[in-house]
Short mmCIF file of C-alpha atoms in Angstrom, two decimals:
data_model
loop_
_atom_site.label_atom_id
_atom_site.label_comp_id
_atom_site.label_asym_id
_atom_site.label_seq_id
_atom_site.Cartn_x
_atom_site.Cartn_y
_atom_site.Cartn_z
CA UNK A 8 -118.85 198.56 47.65
CA UNK A 9 -115.35 197.31 48.45
CA UNK A 10 -115.27 193.58 49.06
CA UNK A 11 -112.26 193.89 51.37
CA UNK A 12 -114.41 195.80 53.85
CA UNK A 13 -117.13 194.26 55.98
CA UNK A 14 -120.60 195.32 54.83
CA UNK A 15 -123.05 196.22 57.54
CA UNK A 16 -125.48 193.44 56.61
CA UNK A 17 -122.82 190.72 56.98
CA UNK A 18 -121.61 191.78 60.42
CA UNK A 19 -122.30 189.38 63.28
CA UNK A 20 -123.49 190.69 66.67
CA UNK A 21 -121.19 190.34 69.67
CA UNK A 22 -123.72 188.12 71.45
CA UNK A 23 -123.86 185.71 68.54
CA UNK A 24 -120.07 185.71 68.25
CA UNK A 25 -119.78 184.77 71.94
CA UNK A 26 -122.29 181.93 71.64
CA UNK A 27 -120.64 180.71 68.44
CA UNK A 28 -117.26 180.80 70.19
CA UNK A 29 -118.67 178.71 73.05
CA UNK A 30 -118.98 175.86 70.58
CA UNK A 31 -115.22 175.87 70.08
CA UNK A 32 -114.73 175.49 73.84
CA UNK A 33 -116.99 172.42 73.78
CA UNK A 34 -115.24 171.05 70.71
CA UNK A 35 -111.72 171.49 72.09
CA UNK A 36 -112.50 169.95 75.46
CA UNK A 37 -114.29 167.07 73.75
CA UNK A 38 -111.44 166.29 71.34
CA UNK A 39 -108.16 167.57 72.78
CA UNK A 40 -108.77 166.38 76.33
CA UNK A 41 -108.72 162.83 74.96
CA UNK A 42 -105.28 163.44 73.46
CA UNK A 43 -103.88 164.81 76.71
CA UNK A 44 -105.55 162.34 79.08
CA UNK A 45 -106.00 158.96 77.38
CA UNK A 46 -102.50 157.52 77.50
CA UNK A 47 -101.32 159.16 80.76
CA UNK A 48 -104.45 158.10 82.70
CA UNK A 49 -104.78 154.60 81.28
CA UNK A 50 -101.03 153.95 81.34
CA UNK A 51 -99.96 155.59 84.63
CA UNK A 52 -103.15 155.37 86.72
CA UNK A 53 -104.84 152.28 85.26
CA UNK A 54 -101.64 150.33 84.33
CA UNK A 55 -102.68 149.65 80.72
CA UNK A 56 -100.09 149.23 77.95
CA UNK A 57 -99.88 152.56 76.06
CA UNK A 58 -99.69 150.77 72.72
CA UNK A 59 -103.11 149.22 73.45
CA UNK A 60 -104.58 152.64 74.26
CA UNK A 61 -103.12 154.05 71.06
CA UNK A 62 -104.58 151.13 69.09
CA UNK A 63 -108.05 151.79 70.53
CA UNK A 64 -107.87 155.44 69.51
CA UNK A 65 -106.89 154.31 66.03
CA UNK A 66 -109.76 151.81 65.94
CA UNK A 67 -112.18 154.65 66.54
CA UNK A 68 -111.00 156.25 63.31
CA UNK A 69 -112.29 153.24 61.36
CA UNK A 70 -115.69 153.89 62.92
CA UNK A 71 -115.31 157.55 61.97
CA UNK A 72 -114.82 156.43 58.37
CA UNK A 73 -118.48 155.38 58.55
CA UNK A 74 -120.03 157.84 61.00
CA UNK A 75 -118.46 161.11 59.81
CA UNK A 76 -119.73 160.98 56.20
CA UNK A 77 -123.15 159.75 57.37
CA UNK A 78 -123.42 162.61 59.85
CA UNK A 79 -122.35 165.09 57.18
CA UNK A 80 -124.90 163.81 54.69
CA UNK A 81 -127.71 163.79 57.26
CA UNK A 82 -127.05 167.35 58.41
CA UNK A 83 -126.90 168.57 54.78
CA UNK A 84 -130.32 167.07 54.10
CA UNK A 85 -131.97 167.81 57.46
CA UNK A 86 -134.95 170.19 57.34
CA UNK A 87 -136.39 171.41 60.66
CA UNK A 88 -138.02 174.56 61.96
CA UNK A 89 -134.74 175.64 63.58
CA UNK A 90 -132.41 174.67 60.71
CA UNK A 91 -130.06 171.95 59.51
CA UNK A 92 -127.20 172.26 62.01
CA UNK A 93 -128.61 173.53 65.31
CA UNK A 94 -130.72 170.48 66.32
CA UNK A 95 -127.73 168.18 65.74
CA UNK A 96 -125.40 170.51 67.67
CA UNK A 97 -127.78 170.43 70.63
CA UNK A 98 -128.18 166.64 70.68
CA UNK A 99 -124.49 166.01 70.03
CA UNK A 100 -123.31 168.34 72.82
CA UNK A 101 -125.58 166.75 75.43
CA UNK A 102 -124.57 163.20 74.49
CA UNK A 103 -120.86 164.01 74.22
CA UNK A 104 -120.74 165.78 77.58
CA UNK A 105 -122.73 163.01 79.24
CA UNK A 106 -120.45 160.26 77.95
CA UNK A 107 -117.11 162.00 78.65
CA UNK A 108 -116.87 161.10 82.38
CA UNK A 109 -117.78 157.49 81.61
CA UNK A 110 -114.58 157.06 79.58
CA UNK A 111 -112.62 157.08 82.83
CA UNK A 112 -115.04 155.15 85.08
CA UNK A 113 -112.66 152.19 85.40
CA UNK A 114 -112.57 149.80 88.36
CA UNK A 115 -108.91 149.20 89.28
CA UNK A 116 -109.71 145.61 90.24
CA UNK A 117 -110.49 144.80 86.61
CA UNK A 118 -107.95 142.89 84.57
CA UNK A 119 -106.01 144.76 81.90
CA UNK A 120 -108.05 143.06 79.18
CA UNK A 121 -111.31 144.13 80.83
CA UNK A 122 -110.08 147.73 81.04
CA UNK A 123 -109.15 147.61 77.36
CA UNK A 124 -112.58 146.23 76.39
CA UNK A 125 -114.36 148.85 78.47
CA UNK A 126 -112.34 151.69 76.97
CA UNK A 127 -112.99 150.39 73.46
CA UNK A 128 -116.78 150.29 73.85
CA UNK A 129 -116.90 153.61 75.70
CA UNK A 130 -114.77 155.34 73.07
CA UNK A 131 -116.89 154.07 70.18
CA UNK A 132 -120.05 155.42 71.83
CA UNK A 133 -118.32 158.67 72.74
CA UNK A 134 -116.96 159.35 69.27
CA UNK A 135 -120.35 158.64 67.72
CA UNK A 136 -121.84 161.40 69.87
CA UNK A 137 -118.89 163.70 69.24
CA UNK A 138 -119.23 163.19 65.49
CA UNK A 139 -122.83 164.44 65.59
CA UNK A 140 -121.70 167.58 67.42
CA UNK A 141 -118.45 168.31 65.60
CA UNK A 142 -119.70 167.79 62.04
CA UNK A 143 -122.71 170.02 62.66
CA UNK A 144 -120.68 172.72 64.45
CA UNK A 145 -118.00 172.76 61.77
CA UNK A 146 -120.69 173.02 59.10
CA UNK A 147 -122.27 175.95 60.93
CA UNK A 148 -118.83 177.59 61.21
CA UNK A 149 -118.45 178.01 57.46
CA UNK A 150 -122.02 179.35 57.12
CA UNK A 151 -121.74 182.23 59.59
CA UNK A 152 -120.94 184.96 57.02
CA UNK A 153 -120.29 185.27 53.25
CA UNK A 154 -117.64 187.99 53.66
CA UNK A 155 -113.97 187.10 52.95
CA UNK A 156 -112.42 189.20 55.71
CA UNK A 157 -115.30 188.92 58.19
CA UNK A 158 -114.81 185.15 58.20
CA UNK A 159 -111.24 185.59 59.35
CA UNK A 160 -112.28 188.20 61.92
CA UNK A 161 -114.95 185.87 63.28
CA UNK A 162 -112.54 182.96 63.75
CA UNK A 163 -109.95 185.28 65.30
CA UNK A 164 -112.60 186.57 67.73
CA UNK A 165 -113.53 182.97 68.51
CA UNK A 166 -109.94 182.16 69.38
CA UNK A 167 -109.55 185.25 71.54
CA UNK A 168 -112.65 184.33 73.53
CA UNK A 169 -112.18 180.56 73.72
CA UNK A 170 -108.44 180.22 74.30
CA UNK A 171 -108.34 181.51 77.89
CA UNK A 172 -110.97 178.90 78.79
CA UNK A 173 -109.48 176.05 76.76
CA UNK A 174 -106.23 176.81 78.61
CA UNK A 175 -107.72 174.57 81.28
CA UNK A 176 -107.00 171.53 79.09
CA UNK A 177 -103.30 171.97 79.82
CA UNK A 178 -104.04 172.01 83.56
CA UNK A 179 -106.21 168.88 83.66
CA UNK A 180 -103.38 166.53 84.63
CA UNK A 181 -102.08 169.04 87.19
CA UNK A 182 -105.57 169.26 88.73
CA UNK A 183 -105.88 165.48 88.78
CA UNK A 184 -102.57 165.17 90.69
CA UNK A 185 -103.23 168.15 92.98
CA UNK A 186 -103.65 167.90 96.76
CA UNK A 187 -107.31 168.88 96.36
CA UNK A 188 -108.18 165.21 95.92
CA UNK A 189 -107.43 162.22 98.11
CA UNK A 190 -105.87 160.41 95.15
CA UNK A 191 -105.24 160.95 91.42
CA UNK A 192 -108.00 158.41 90.72
CA UNK A 193 -110.54 160.57 92.54
CA UNK A 194 -109.11 163.61 90.80
CA UNK A 195 -109.61 161.97 87.40
CA UNK A 196 -113.28 161.21 88.14
CA UNK A 197 -114.09 164.71 89.42
CA UNK A 198 -112.17 166.60 86.73
CA UNK A 199 -113.62 164.60 83.83
CA UNK A 200 -117.16 165.08 85.20
CA UNK A 201 -116.62 168.85 85.24
CA UNK A 202 -115.32 168.70 81.67
CA UNK A 203 -118.49 166.86 80.62
CA UNK A 204 -120.69 169.56 82.15
CA UNK A 205 -118.68 172.29 80.40
CA UNK A 206 -119.11 170.55 77.02
CA UNK A 207 -122.89 170.44 77.48
CA UNK A 208 -123.27 174.07 78.58
CA UNK A 209 -121.10 175.50 75.79
CA UNK A 210 -122.70 173.35 73.11
CA UNK A 211 -126.21 174.34 74.16
CA UNK A 212 -125.32 178.05 73.95
CA UNK A 213 -124.20 177.61 70.35
CA UNK A 214 -127.28 175.61 69.39
CA UNK A 215 -129.71 178.08 70.92
CA UNK A 216 -128.31 181.47 69.93
CA UNK A 217 -126.58 181.21 66.53
CA UNK A 218 -128.18 181.78 63.12
CA UNK A 219 -128.00 179.57 60.03
CA UNK A 220 -127.61 182.18 57.30
CA UNK A 221 -127.51 179.75 54.38
CA UNK A 222 -130.53 177.71 55.49
CA UNK A 223 -132.94 179.60 53.24
CA UNK A 224 -130.81 178.75 50.21
CA UNK A 225 -130.50 175.11 51.20
CA UNK A 226 -134.12 174.69 52.30
CA UNK A 227 -135.43 174.44 48.75
CA UNK A 228 -132.61 172.45 47.18
CA UNK A 229 -133.04 168.75 46.47
CA UNK A 230 -131.56 166.18 48.81
CA UNK A 231 -127.86 165.80 48.27
CA UNK A 232 -126.57 162.37 47.26
CA UNK A 233 -123.79 161.34 49.64
CA UNK A 234 -121.79 159.28 47.13
CA UNK A 235 -122.19 161.91 44.42
CA UNK A 236 -120.87 164.57 46.81
CA UNK A 237 -117.86 162.49 47.78
CA UNK A 238 -117.10 161.69 44.15
CA UNK A 239 -117.27 165.35 43.13
CA UNK A 240 -115.42 166.76 46.14
CA UNK A 241 -112.50 164.35 45.89
CA UNK A 242 -111.70 165.73 42.43
CA UNK A 243 -110.97 169.22 43.75
CA UNK A 244 -107.30 170.01 44.39
CA UNK A 245 -108.05 172.87 46.80
CA UNK A 246 -109.80 170.71 49.41
CA UNK A 247 -106.99 168.16 49.43
CA UNK A 248 -104.36 170.84 49.96
CA UNK A 249 -106.36 172.14 52.93
CA UNK A 250 -106.78 168.60 54.29
CA UNK A 251 -103.05 167.94 53.90
CA UNK A 252 -102.17 171.08 55.83
CA UNK A 253 -104.53 170.22 58.69
CA UNK A 254 -103.47 166.57 58.86
CA UNK A 255 -99.82 167.55 59.16
CA UNK A 256 -100.54 170.13 61.87
CA UNK A 257 -102.63 167.71 63.93
CA UNK A 258 -100.40 164.68 63.42
CA UNK A 259 -97.40 166.64 64.61
CA UNK A 260 -99.14 168.16 67.63
CA UNK A 261 -100.73 164.86 68.74
CA UNK A 262 -97.45 162.95 68.46
CA UNK A 263 -95.35 165.59 70.18
CA UNK A 264 -98.07 166.42 72.71
CA UNK A 265 -98.32 162.81 73.88
CA UNK A 266 -94.59 162.17 74.04
CA UNK A 267 -94.02 165.64 75.46
CA UNK A 268 -95.61 164.62 78.76
CA UNK A 269 -93.11 161.77 79.12
CA UNK A 270 -90.17 163.90 78.01
CA UNK A 271 -91.06 166.60 80.52
CA UNK A 272 -91.60 164.09 83.32
CA UNK A 273 -88.65 161.74 82.84
CA UNK A 274 -86.10 163.73 80.82
CA UNK A 275 -86.47 167.20 82.32
CA UNK A 276 -87.82 166.42 85.82
CA UNK A 277 -86.35 162.94 86.51
CA UNK A 278 -89.70 161.24 87.11
CA UNK A 279 -91.27 163.90 89.37
CA UNK A 280 -94.81 163.73 87.95
CA UNK A 281 -96.29 166.55 90.05
CA UNK A 282 -93.53 169.03 89.14
CA UNK A 283 -93.71 167.96 85.49
CA UNK A 284 -97.49 168.41 85.27
CA UNK A 285 -97.27 171.85 86.85
CA UNK A 286 -94.48 172.86 84.45
CA UNK A 287 -96.50 171.52 81.49
CA UNK A 288 -99.51 173.51 82.67
CA UNK A 289 -97.44 176.71 82.71
CA UNK A 290 -96.21 175.88 79.21
CA UNK A 291 -99.82 175.48 78.14
CA UNK A 292 -100.73 178.79 79.72
CA UNK A 293 -97.90 180.53 77.88
CA UNK A 294 -99.02 178.94 74.62
CA UNK A 295 -102.56 180.23 75.12
CA UNK A 296 -101.30 183.78 75.71
CA UNK A 297 -99.17 183.53 72.55
CA UNK A 298 -102.17 182.19 70.65
CA UNK A 299 -104.30 185.10 71.79
CA UNK A 300 -101.64 187.53 70.59
CA UNK A 301 -101.63 185.81 67.21
CA UNK A 302 -105.44 185.93 67.07
CA UNK A 303 -105.43 189.66 67.76
CA UNK A 304 -102.79 190.26 65.09
CA UNK A 305 -104.65 188.20 62.47
CA UNK A 306 -107.87 190.03 63.36
CA UNK A 307 -106.21 193.41 62.78
CA UNK A 308 -104.46 192.40 59.55
CA UNK A 309 -107.26 190.34 57.96
CA UNK A 310 -108.24 193.12 55.55
CA UNK A 311 -104.73 193.53 54.12
CA UNK A 312 -102.97 190.15 54.41
CA UNK A 313 -104.27 187.11 52.51
CA UNK A 314 -104.96 183.86 54.31
CA UNK A 315 -102.44 181.80 52.35
CA UNK A 316 -99.66 184.27 53.19
CA UNK A 317 -100.60 184.10 56.87
CA UNK A 318 -100.37 180.31 56.80
CA UNK A 319 -97.05 180.36 54.96
CA UNK A 320 -95.51 182.67 57.57
CA UNK A 321 -96.91 180.50 60.38
CA UNK A 322 -95.42 177.34 58.87
CA UNK A 323 -91.99 178.93 58.60
CA UNK A 324 -92.19 179.95 62.27
CA UNK A 325 -93.27 176.41 63.24
CA UNK A 326 -90.34 174.95 61.34
CA UNK A 327 -87.87 177.24 63.11
CA UNK A 328 -89.48 176.55 66.49
CA UNK A 329 -89.11 172.80 65.95
CA UNK A 330 -85.43 173.25 65.10
CA UNK A 331 -84.96 175.31 68.28
CA UNK A 332 -86.02 172.35 70.46
CA UNK A 333 -82.59 170.86 69.90
CA UNK A 334 -81.42 173.45 72.46
CA UNK A 335 -84.55 174.38 74.38
CA UNK A 336 -85.42 170.81 75.47
CA UNK A 337 -82.83 171.12 78.20
CA UNK A 338 -82.37 169.37 81.52
CA UNK A 339 -80.23 172.14 82.95
CA UNK A 340 -82.45 175.05 81.80
CA UNK A 341 -86.06 173.82 81.45
CA UNK A 342 -87.43 177.36 81.04
CA UNK A 343 -85.79 177.60 77.62
CA UNK A 344 -88.60 175.39 76.35
CA UNK A 345 -90.97 178.35 76.70
CA UNK A 346 -89.30 179.90 73.64
CA UNK A 347 -90.18 176.99 71.35
CA UNK A 348 -93.66 176.52 72.81
CA UNK A 349 -94.59 180.20 72.46
CA UNK A 350 -93.42 180.31 68.83
CA UNK A 351 -95.36 177.14 67.98
CA UNK A 352 -98.51 178.40 69.69
CA UNK A 353 -98.31 181.74 67.91
CA UNK A 354 -97.99 180.11 64.49
CA UNK A 355 -100.58 177.42 65.23
CA UNK A 356 -103.21 179.96 66.22
CA UNK A 357 -102.67 181.98 63.03
CA UNK A 358 -102.78 178.73 61.04
CA UNK A 359 -106.15 177.54 62.39
CA UNK A 360 -107.87 180.89 62.08
CA UNK A 361 -106.85 181.11 58.43
CA UNK A 362 -107.43 177.48 57.45
CA UNK A 363 -111.02 177.40 58.74
CA UNK A 364 -111.74 180.63 56.87
CA UNK A 365 -110.29 179.04 53.72
CA UNK A 366 -112.64 176.05 54.10
CA UNK A 367 -115.55 178.51 54.09
CA UNK A 368 -114.13 180.04 50.90
CA UNK A 369 -113.88 176.57 49.37
CA UNK A 370 -117.56 175.91 50.16
CA UNK A 371 -118.45 178.98 48.10
CA UNK A 372 -116.33 177.68 45.25
CA UNK A 373 -118.01 174.28 45.56
CA UNK A 374 -121.45 175.95 45.45
CA UNK A 375 -120.44 177.78 42.29
CA UNK A 376 -119.34 174.53 40.65
CA UNK A 377 -122.11 172.23 41.90
CA UNK A 378 -125.04 174.58 42.51
CA UNK A 379 -125.68 173.25 46.06
CA UNK A 380 -124.63 174.06 49.63
CA UNK A 381 -123.10 170.93 51.15
CA UNK A 382 -121.01 172.18 54.06
CA UNK A 383 -121.82 168.98 55.98
CA UNK A 384 -120.18 166.80 53.35
CA UNK A 385 -117.14 169.06 53.22
CA UNK A 386 -116.94 169.12 57.02
CA UNK A 387 -117.22 165.34 57.23
CA UNK A 388 -114.25 164.88 54.91
CA UNK A 389 -112.20 167.43 56.83
CA UNK A 390 -113.27 166.04 60.21
CA UNK A 391 -112.48 162.44 59.33
CA UNK A 392 -108.96 163.26 58.22
CA UNK A 393 -108.42 165.55 61.21
CA UNK A 394 -109.48 162.90 63.70
CA UNK A 395 -107.50 160.27 61.81
CA UNK A 396 -104.42 162.48 62.05
CA UNK A 397 -104.85 162.96 65.79
CA UNK A 398 -105.40 159.25 66.33
CA UNK A 399 -102.43 158.34 64.14
CA UNK A 400 -100.27 160.74 66.12
CA UNK A 401 -101.34 159.12 69.41
CA UNK A 402 -100.96 155.63 67.96
CA UNK A 403 -97.43 156.40 66.80
CA UNK A 404 -96.66 157.90 70.19
CA UNK A 405 -98.09 154.87 71.98
CA UNK A 406 -96.09 152.48 69.81
CA UNK A 407 -92.98 154.60 70.41
CA UNK A 408 -93.50 154.50 74.17
CA UNK A 409 -93.97 150.74 74.11
CA UNK A 410 -90.86 150.31 71.94
CA UNK A 411 -88.83 152.46 74.34
CA UNK A 412 -89.90 150.43 77.36
CA UNK A 413 -92.88 152.32 78.80
CA UNK A 414 -95.14 149.35 79.58
CA UNK A 415 -97.97 149.08 82.11
CA UNK A 416 -95.70 149.43 85.16
CA UNK A 417 -93.34 152.30 84.42
CA UNK A 418 -89.83 152.17 85.79
CA UNK A 419 -87.20 154.84 85.30
CA UNK A 420 -86.42 154.86 81.55
CA UNK A 421 -82.88 154.90 80.23
CA UNK A 422 -81.31 158.17 79.11
CA UNK A 423 -80.71 156.56 75.71
CA UNK A 424 -84.47 155.99 75.27
CA UNK A 425 -85.26 159.54 76.32
CA UNK A 426 -82.74 161.00 73.87
CA UNK A 427 -84.27 158.92 71.06
CA UNK A 428 -87.69 160.30 72.03
CA UNK A 429 -86.32 163.84 71.99
CA UNK A 430 -84.95 163.47 68.47
CA UNK A 431 -88.26 162.09 67.21
CA UNK A 432 -90.09 165.09 68.69
CA UNK A 433 -87.74 167.41 66.83
CA UNK A 434 -87.24 165.87 63.42
CA UNK A 435 -90.69 164.46 62.62
CA UNK A 436 -92.31 167.94 62.85
CA UNK A 437 -89.46 169.45 60.80
CA UNK A 438 -90.11 166.97 57.98
CA UNK A 439 -93.89 167.49 58.15
CA UNK A 440 -93.77 171.30 58.19
CA UNK A 441 -91.47 171.23 55.16
CA UNK A 442 -94.14 169.34 53.24
CA UNK A 443 -96.79 171.87 54.36
CA UNK A 444 -94.75 174.81 53.06
CA UNK A 445 -94.67 173.24 49.60
CA UNK A 446 -98.42 172.50 49.76
CA UNK A 447 -99.54 176.04 50.63
CA UNK A 448 -97.49 177.45 47.76
CA UNK A 449 -99.65 175.34 45.41
CA UNK A 450 -103.03 176.49 46.80
CA UNK A 451 -105.21 177.81 43.92
CA UNK A 452 -107.95 179.88 45.64
CA UNK A 453 -106.25 183.25 46.15
CA UNK A 454 -107.90 186.29 47.72
CA UNK A 455 -108.74 187.85 44.34
CA UNK A 456 -110.24 184.57 43.12
CA UNK A 457 -112.50 184.28 46.19
CA UNK A 458 -113.70 187.90 45.94
CA UNK A 459 -114.58 187.43 42.26
CA UNK A 460 -116.34 184.18 43.13
CA UNK A 461 -118.58 185.84 45.70
CA UNK A 462 -119.66 188.47 43.18
CA UNK A 463 -120.57 185.75 40.67
CA UNK A 464 -122.56 183.78 43.25
CA UNK A 465 -124.53 186.82 44.37
CA UNK A 466 -125.38 187.66 40.76
CA UNK A 467 -126.81 184.14 40.39
CA UNK A 468 -128.74 183.54 43.63
CA UNK A 469 -128.65 186.85 45.51
CA UNK A 470 -126.78 187.84 48.64
CA UNK A 471 -126.75 186.13 52.03
CA UNK A 472 -127.48 188.24 55.12
#
């Protein structure tokens, strides 16, 4: 048997792939919608200082420092008739979708301090529910198949299916400001309610129709000590390189994504919010199409190109795309920005497909070293740093906006402030991607190492089907 080919007993049915991919739709709407909506809605519609909104998002990360590891430990040690992950995915999806519309249920007559207090409490409840869903779903993701190349194919398939639907995230602000609603406030309430319903439906599909292939192995193992797991995992270089790569990718995208709305609106479209949101939505659509192309290419090449090489190429493209914004962020020719956005989306899609597959490979390596399956603990570490990176990116963006004069009541900003914002959106990603290129060159778990590792594991505890 050649390990680079997918064995028949490790293939995943198309139905299960579709239901598994639905979980990514729920996850993206639950997490990324917050990044795109929080500051624009609370700042522009609710007249709240963006720095305060950014601070609240950062505060939630301190709660995640507690809830993420607890959720990971609980799901590792959970034993039910339907598995370790699926019951938590089901409960987490229903709670997350139900709470999402409540984040924006603000009465405009409230004082700014009342709005801030409401958002704080609502976000803490929301992120608790989202943690239950995301940790369990991410844990299930790395358990779907033991095959090196099939893992990459699965995540590429997931992207191809989910990206056209998650494209809607880029259109949320455009829908909110559309003529369909009597006001943007009404638009915000309707749109966020629909997002909540979508999160529930997609999460339920994943919980009901996916298999837990490693549950039989884990069912008979002793309960896993949380602190022992953290102590052991933090000693492994491979996981920290993966975490570093993801943190940099998310920090950059959250920072640029938040400021990008203001740059598009005030730098490129002179304060015309409706035109800017429509243009941003078309940019998002183009990025989804580019991401789908990247997913298809990674799917086709997964048997012959290693994951670390795919990531390295993607990082180089991201670096060049960030440099190109010096010319494509143009007032006179806005459409030039499509060049940079398409390149970044192409590289980002290839990056995420490969990095998630590498986390699954790391879990095999961890099983070989520790003798236990603890995907929940691994996922909790990864999830905490990922959410911290996104929050830090939004916090930095909020502080930047406040520093540049974007307070509760926005007036036309100075061109000097907008040019400073533009330079930050160019040079911060360049610096971060340079660090990532060095990090991936140091990654120790090569393709040959992972294939040898699987053979050793199967000789010890048998194969997983």
